C-alpha positions as a printed NumPy array, in Angstrom:
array([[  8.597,   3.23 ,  -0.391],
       [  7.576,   0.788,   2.213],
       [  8.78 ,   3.194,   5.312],
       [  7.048,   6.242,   3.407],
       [  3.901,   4.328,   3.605],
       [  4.496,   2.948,   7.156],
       [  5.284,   6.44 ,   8.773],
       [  2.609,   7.997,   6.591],
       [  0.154,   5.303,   8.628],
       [  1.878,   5.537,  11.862],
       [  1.556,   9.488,  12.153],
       [ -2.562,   8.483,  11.078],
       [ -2.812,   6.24 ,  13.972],
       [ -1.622,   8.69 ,  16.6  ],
       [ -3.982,   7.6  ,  19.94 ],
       [ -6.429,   5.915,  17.882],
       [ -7.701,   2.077,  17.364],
       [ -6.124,   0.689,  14.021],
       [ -6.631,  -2.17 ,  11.781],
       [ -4.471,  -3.256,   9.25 ],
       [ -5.795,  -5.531,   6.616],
       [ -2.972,  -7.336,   4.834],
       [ -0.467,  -6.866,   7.443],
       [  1.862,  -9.36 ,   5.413],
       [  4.632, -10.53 ,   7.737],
       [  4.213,  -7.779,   9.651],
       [  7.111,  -5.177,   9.042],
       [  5.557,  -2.023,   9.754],
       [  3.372,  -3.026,  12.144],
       [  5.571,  -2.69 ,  15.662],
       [  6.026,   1.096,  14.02 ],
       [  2.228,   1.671,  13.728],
       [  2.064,   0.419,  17.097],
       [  4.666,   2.898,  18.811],
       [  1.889,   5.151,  18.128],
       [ -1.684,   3.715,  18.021],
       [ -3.769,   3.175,  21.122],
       [ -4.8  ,  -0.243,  19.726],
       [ -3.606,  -2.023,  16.768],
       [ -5.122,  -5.474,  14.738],
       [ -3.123,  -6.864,  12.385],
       [ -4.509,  -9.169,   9.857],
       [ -3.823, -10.988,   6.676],
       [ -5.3  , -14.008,   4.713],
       [ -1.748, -15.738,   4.311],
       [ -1.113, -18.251,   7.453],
       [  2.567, -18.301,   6.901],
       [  3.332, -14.704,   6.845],
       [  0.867, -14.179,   9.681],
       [  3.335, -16.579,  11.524],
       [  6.203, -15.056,  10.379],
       [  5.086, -11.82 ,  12.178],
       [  3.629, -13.756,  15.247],
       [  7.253, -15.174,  15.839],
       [  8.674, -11.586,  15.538],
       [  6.045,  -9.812,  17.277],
       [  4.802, -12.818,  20.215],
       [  1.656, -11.398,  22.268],
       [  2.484,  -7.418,  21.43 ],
       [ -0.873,  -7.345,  19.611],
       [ -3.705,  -8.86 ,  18.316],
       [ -2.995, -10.632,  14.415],
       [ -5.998, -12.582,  13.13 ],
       [ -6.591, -14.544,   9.776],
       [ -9.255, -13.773,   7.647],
       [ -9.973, -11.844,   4.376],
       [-10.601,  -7.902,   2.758],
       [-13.841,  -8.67 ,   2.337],
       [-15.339, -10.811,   5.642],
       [-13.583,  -8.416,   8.55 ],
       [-14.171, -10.258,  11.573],
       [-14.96 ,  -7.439,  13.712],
       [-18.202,  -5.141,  14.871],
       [-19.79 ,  -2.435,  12.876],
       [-17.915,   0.953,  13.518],
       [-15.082,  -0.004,  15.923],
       [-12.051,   1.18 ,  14.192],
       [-10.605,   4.654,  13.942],
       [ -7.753,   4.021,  10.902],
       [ -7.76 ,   1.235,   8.481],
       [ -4.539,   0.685,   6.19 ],
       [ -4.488,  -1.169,   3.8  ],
       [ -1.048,  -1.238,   1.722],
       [  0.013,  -2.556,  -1.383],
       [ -2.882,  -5.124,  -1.896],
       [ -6.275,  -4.593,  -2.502],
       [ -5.363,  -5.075,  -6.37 ],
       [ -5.061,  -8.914,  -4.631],
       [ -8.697,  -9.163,  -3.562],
       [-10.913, -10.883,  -6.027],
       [-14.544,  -8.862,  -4.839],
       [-13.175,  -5.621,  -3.76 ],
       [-16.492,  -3.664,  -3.67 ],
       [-17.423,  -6.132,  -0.616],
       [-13.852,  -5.196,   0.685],
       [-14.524,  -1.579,   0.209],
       [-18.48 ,  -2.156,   2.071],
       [-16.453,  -4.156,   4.789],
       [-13.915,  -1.425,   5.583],
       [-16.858,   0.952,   5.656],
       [-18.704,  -1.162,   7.735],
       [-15.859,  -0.869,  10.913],
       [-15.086,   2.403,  10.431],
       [-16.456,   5.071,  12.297],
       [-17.927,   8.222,  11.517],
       [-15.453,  10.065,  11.647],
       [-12.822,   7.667,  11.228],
       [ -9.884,   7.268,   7.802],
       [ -9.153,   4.576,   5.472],
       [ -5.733,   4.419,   4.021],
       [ -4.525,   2.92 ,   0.53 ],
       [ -1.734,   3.048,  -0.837],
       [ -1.083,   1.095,  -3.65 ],
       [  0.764,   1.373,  -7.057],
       [ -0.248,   3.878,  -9.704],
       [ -1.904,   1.545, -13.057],
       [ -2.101,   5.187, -14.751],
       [  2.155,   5.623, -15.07 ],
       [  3.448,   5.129, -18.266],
       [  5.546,   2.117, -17.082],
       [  3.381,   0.22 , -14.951],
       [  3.34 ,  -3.689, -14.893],
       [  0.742,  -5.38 , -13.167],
       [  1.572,  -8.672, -10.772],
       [  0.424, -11.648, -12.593],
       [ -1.289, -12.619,  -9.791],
       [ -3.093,  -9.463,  -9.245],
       [ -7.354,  -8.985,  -9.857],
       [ -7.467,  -5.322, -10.475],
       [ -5.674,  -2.309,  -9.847],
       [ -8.021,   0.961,  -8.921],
       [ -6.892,   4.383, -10.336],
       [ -7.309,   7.247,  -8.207],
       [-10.878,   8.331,  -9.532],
       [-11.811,   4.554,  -9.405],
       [-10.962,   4.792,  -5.799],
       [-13.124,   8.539,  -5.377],
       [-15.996,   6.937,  -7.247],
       [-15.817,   3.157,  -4.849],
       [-15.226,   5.251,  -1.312],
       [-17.66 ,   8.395,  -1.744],
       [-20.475,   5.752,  -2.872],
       [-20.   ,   4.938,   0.941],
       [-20.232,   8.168,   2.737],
       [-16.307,   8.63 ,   1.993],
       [-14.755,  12.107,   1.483],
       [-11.674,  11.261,  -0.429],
       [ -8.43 ,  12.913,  -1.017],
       [ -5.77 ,  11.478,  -3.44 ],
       [ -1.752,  12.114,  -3.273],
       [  1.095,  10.815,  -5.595],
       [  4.08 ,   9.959,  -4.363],
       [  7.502,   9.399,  -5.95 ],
       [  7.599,  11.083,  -8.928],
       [  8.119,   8.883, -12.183],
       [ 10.308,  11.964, -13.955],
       [ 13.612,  12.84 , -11.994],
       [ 13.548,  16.748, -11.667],
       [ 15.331,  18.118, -14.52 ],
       [ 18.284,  19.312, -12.921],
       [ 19.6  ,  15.762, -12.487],
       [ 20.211,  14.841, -16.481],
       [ 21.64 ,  11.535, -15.057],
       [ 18.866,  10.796, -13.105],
       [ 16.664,  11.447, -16.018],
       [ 18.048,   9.398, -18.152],
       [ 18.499,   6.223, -15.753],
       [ 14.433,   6.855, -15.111],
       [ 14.232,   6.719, -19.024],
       [ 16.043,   3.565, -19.619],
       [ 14.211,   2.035, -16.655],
       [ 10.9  ,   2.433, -18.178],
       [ 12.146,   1.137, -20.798],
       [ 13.6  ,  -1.939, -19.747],
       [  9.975,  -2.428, -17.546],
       [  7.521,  -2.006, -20.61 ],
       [  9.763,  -4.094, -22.911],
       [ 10.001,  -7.118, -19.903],
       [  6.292,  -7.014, -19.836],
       [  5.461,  -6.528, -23.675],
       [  7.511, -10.168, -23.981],
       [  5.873, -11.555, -21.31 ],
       [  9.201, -11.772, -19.036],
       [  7.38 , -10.854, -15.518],
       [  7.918, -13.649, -13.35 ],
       [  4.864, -15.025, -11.787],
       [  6.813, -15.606,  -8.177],
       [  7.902, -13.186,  -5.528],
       [ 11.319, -14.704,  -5.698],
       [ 11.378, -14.571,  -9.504],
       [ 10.11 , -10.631,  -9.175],
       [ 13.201, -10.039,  -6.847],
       [ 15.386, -11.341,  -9.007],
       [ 14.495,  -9.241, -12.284],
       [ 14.55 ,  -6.368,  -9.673],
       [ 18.432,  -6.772,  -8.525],
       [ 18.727,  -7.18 , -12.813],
       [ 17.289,  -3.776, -13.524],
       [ 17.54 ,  -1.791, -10.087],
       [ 21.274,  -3.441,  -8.735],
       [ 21.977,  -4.842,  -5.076],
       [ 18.582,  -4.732,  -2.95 ],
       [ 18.634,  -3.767,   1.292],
       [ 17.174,  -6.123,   3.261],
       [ 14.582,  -5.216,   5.244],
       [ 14.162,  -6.329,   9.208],
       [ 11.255,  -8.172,  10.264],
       [ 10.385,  -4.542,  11.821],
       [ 11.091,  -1.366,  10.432],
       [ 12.645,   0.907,  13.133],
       [ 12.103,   4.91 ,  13.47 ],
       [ 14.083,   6.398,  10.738],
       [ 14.657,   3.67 ,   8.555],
       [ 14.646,   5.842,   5.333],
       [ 13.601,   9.152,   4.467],
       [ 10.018,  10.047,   4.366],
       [  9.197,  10.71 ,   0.236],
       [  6.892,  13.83 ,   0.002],
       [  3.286,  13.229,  -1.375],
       [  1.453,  16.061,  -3.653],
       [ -1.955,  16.491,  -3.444],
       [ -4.098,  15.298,  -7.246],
       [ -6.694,  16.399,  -8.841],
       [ -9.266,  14.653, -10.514],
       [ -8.639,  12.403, -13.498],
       [ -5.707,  10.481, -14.448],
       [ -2.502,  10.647, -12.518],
       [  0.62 ,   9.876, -14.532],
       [  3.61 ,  11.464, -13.383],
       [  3.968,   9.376,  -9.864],
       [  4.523,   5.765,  -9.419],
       [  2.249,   5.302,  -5.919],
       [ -1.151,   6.845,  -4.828],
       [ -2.046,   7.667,  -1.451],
       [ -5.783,   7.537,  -1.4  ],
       [ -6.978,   8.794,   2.251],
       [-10.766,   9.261,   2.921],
       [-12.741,   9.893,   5.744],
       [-16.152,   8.814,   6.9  ],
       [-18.78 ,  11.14 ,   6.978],
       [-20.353,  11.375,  10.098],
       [-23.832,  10.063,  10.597]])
């Protein structure tokens, strides 16, 4: 999921100026970079921001601050991305003005961010809301955004794989049942843990993700209203010019 995402971005960024906002400790950024003229990394955590400074040195830019007080000039940005985390940020309509602010006309914003519409979704405890596709259409085109949604990894193997099928049943499953008893830990570490329970042995990943890491998933274009049968959303919009 995470290389999907990062390729997805890096393809995006071809020759343009790119910002992402919650860069963590950086994995995908050196791959965003192999193909961006400029790229900005940024997070609110310090520590992770140093864990990517000591993989990454003086390669680019990585600056502290958060989603919504961007430290940068209006309309200076070709690409935002913004991955797995605006569900974190407590005021995201001033994170959604704020991205529209340094974007240019013109220019694309990125999400991608678990689906709170599949049947077996579990929300981090720490998390302050999680948009749904149309929640993201209604926040973005208030701002001049034409919006396009995609799912991505199907919840529902295809049913010519009975085993897969049924593994993706019992999964659910086991994910609605740990939440219903209130068994979600409230830790990263914890979270890992329960995964290796449900999912088996987890791959590391390296501090940066290197061309061809993992296949790239397919995405499928949505409609509107809800989106059930796909556990991420790739919400792309563009800026209307002026």
């Amino acid at each position: 999921m995470m290389y999907t995402r990062y390729a997805t971005g890096a393809e995006l960024s071809s020759g343009r100026r790119v910002l992402e906002i919650a860069c963590g400790g950086g994995n995908g950024l050196g791959l965003v970079a192999s193909h961006a003229r400029l790229l900005i990394g940024g997070d609110f955590s310090s520590s992770l921001l140093e864990a990517a400074q000591a993989h990454y040195g003086a390669r680019f830019p990585l600056v502290r601050f958060s989603a919504d007080a961007v430290p940068l000039r209006n309309a200076t940005i070709d690409v935002v991305l913004f991955f797995e985390a605006s569900y974190y940020v407590r005021d995201m309509s001033a994170g959604f003005a704020e991205i529209a602010r340094v974007v240019r006309p013109g220019g694309t914003v990125l999400f991608v961010n678990a689906n709170p519409e599949r049947p077996d979704f579990i929300a981090s405890p720490h998390s302050a809301h999680y948009h749904t596709a149309d929640e993201f259409r209604t926040a973005l085109g208030a701002l001049e955004f034409d919006v396009s949604v995609q799912g991505a990894f199907p919840v529902d193997p295809p049913a010519s794989d009975p085993v897969a099928r049924f593994k993706a049943v019992a999964i659910g499953l086991i994910r609605q049942l740990i939440e219903r008893i209130g068994l979600v830990p409230a830790t990263l570490r914890g979270r890992a843990r329960l995964k290796r329970i449900v999912y088996g042995r987890l791959s590391e990943l390296p501090p940066e993700l290197p061309p061809r890491f993992a296949p790239v998933e397919p995405r499928i274009a949505q409609g509107v209203g809800p989106v059930r049968g796909f556990k991420v959303l790739y919400v792309s919009a563009v800026k209307r010019p002026v």
